[in-house]
Short mmCIF file of C-alpha atoms in Angstrom, two decimals:
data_model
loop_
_atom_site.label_atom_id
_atom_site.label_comp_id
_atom_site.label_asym_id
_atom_site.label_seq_id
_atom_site.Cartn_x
_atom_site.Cartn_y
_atom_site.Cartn_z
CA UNK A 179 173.77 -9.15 154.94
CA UNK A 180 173.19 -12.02 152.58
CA UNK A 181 170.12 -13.96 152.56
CA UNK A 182 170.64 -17.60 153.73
CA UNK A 183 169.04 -20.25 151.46
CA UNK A 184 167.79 -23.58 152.79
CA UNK A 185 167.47 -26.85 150.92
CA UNK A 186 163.72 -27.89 150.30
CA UNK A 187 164.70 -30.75 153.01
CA UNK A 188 165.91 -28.64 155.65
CA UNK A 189 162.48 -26.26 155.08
CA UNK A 190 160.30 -29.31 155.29
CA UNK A 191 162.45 -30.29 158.41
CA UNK A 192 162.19 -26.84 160.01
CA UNK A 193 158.47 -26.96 159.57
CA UNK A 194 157.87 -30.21 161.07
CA UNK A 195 159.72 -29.42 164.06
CA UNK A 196 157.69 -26.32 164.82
CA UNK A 197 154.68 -28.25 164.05
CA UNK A 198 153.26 -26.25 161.14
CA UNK A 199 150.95 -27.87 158.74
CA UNK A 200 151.34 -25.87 155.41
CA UNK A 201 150.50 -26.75 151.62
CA UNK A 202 153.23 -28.57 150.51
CA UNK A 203 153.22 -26.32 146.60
CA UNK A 204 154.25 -23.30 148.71
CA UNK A 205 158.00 -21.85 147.06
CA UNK A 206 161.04 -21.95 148.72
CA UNK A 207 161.26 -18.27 149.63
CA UNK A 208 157.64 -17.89 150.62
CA UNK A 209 157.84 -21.19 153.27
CA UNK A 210 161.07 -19.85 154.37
CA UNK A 211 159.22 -16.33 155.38
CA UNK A 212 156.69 -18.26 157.00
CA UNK A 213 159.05 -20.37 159.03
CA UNK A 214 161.08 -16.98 159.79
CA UNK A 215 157.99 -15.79 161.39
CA UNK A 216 156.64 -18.55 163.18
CA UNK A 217 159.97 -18.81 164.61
CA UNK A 218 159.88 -14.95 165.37
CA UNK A 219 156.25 -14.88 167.35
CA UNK A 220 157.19 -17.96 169.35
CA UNK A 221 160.35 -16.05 170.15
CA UNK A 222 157.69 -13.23 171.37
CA UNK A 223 155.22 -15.32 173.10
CA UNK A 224 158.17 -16.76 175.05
CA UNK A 225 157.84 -16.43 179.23
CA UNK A 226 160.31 -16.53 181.52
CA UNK A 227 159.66 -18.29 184.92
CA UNK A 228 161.62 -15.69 186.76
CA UNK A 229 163.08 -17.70 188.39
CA UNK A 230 167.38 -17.41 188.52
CA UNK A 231 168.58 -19.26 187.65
CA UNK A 232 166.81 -19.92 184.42
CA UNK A 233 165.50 -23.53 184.55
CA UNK A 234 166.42 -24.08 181.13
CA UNK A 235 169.88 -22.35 180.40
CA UNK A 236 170.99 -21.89 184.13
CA UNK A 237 172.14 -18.85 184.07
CA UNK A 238 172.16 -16.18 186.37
CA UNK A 239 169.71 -13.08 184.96
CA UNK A 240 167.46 -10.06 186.73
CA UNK A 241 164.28 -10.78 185.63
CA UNK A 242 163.11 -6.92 185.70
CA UNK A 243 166.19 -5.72 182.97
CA UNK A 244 164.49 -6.26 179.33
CA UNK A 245 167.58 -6.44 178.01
CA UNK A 246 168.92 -9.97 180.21
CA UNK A 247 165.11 -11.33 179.60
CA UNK A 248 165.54 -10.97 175.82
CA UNK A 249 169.44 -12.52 175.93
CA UNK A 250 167.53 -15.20 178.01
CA UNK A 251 164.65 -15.60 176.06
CA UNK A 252 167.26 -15.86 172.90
CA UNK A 253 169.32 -18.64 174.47
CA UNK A 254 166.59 -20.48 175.06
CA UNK A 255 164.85 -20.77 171.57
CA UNK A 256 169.09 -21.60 170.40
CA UNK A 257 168.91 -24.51 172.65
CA UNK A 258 165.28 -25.87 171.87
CA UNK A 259 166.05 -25.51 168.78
CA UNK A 260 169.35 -27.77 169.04
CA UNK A 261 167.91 -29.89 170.70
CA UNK A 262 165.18 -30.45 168.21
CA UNK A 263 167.85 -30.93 165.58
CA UNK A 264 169.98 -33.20 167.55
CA UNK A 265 167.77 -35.29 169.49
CA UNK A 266 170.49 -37.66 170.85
CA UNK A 267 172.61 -35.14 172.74
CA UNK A 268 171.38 -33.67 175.80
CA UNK A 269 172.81 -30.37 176.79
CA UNK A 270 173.92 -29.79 180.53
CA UNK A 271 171.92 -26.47 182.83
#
């Protein structure tokens, strides 16, 4: 698979929406690992409600299969993360 790259503006962006304070003379590559794994531990840290529907995706999940928590848990961080970049739309439940 081919390694994405990201403008320096779309890095900076990325890091100010997770709320990461960084030196600003990090490179490219080495800010883009540290966003990649930021984003990665948050993704681990996540918890569910367990509540079904989700409150945040509305869908319809068992909360004891690891494998619907983790499609869950995925959907989620897609749509907070939309909804970081796009501020003016609001996505329906």
């Amino acid at each position: 698979m081919a390694k994405l790259r990201y403008t320096r503006e779309q890095l900076d962006r990325a890091k100010a929406l997770l709320g990461e304070e960084w030196p600003n003379n990090l490179s490219d590559e080495k800010l883009q690992e540290l966003l990649a794994n930021t984003v990665k531990c948050k993704a681990k840290n996540l918890t569910l409600s367990g509540e079904t529907p989700d409150a945040m995706t509305g869908i319809d999940y068992d909360p004891k299969r690891q494998a619907d928590q983790t499609l869950i848990k995925g959907l989620s961080l897609q749509r907070m993360l939309f909804e970081a970049l796009h501020p003016g739309i609001c996505l329906p439940t």
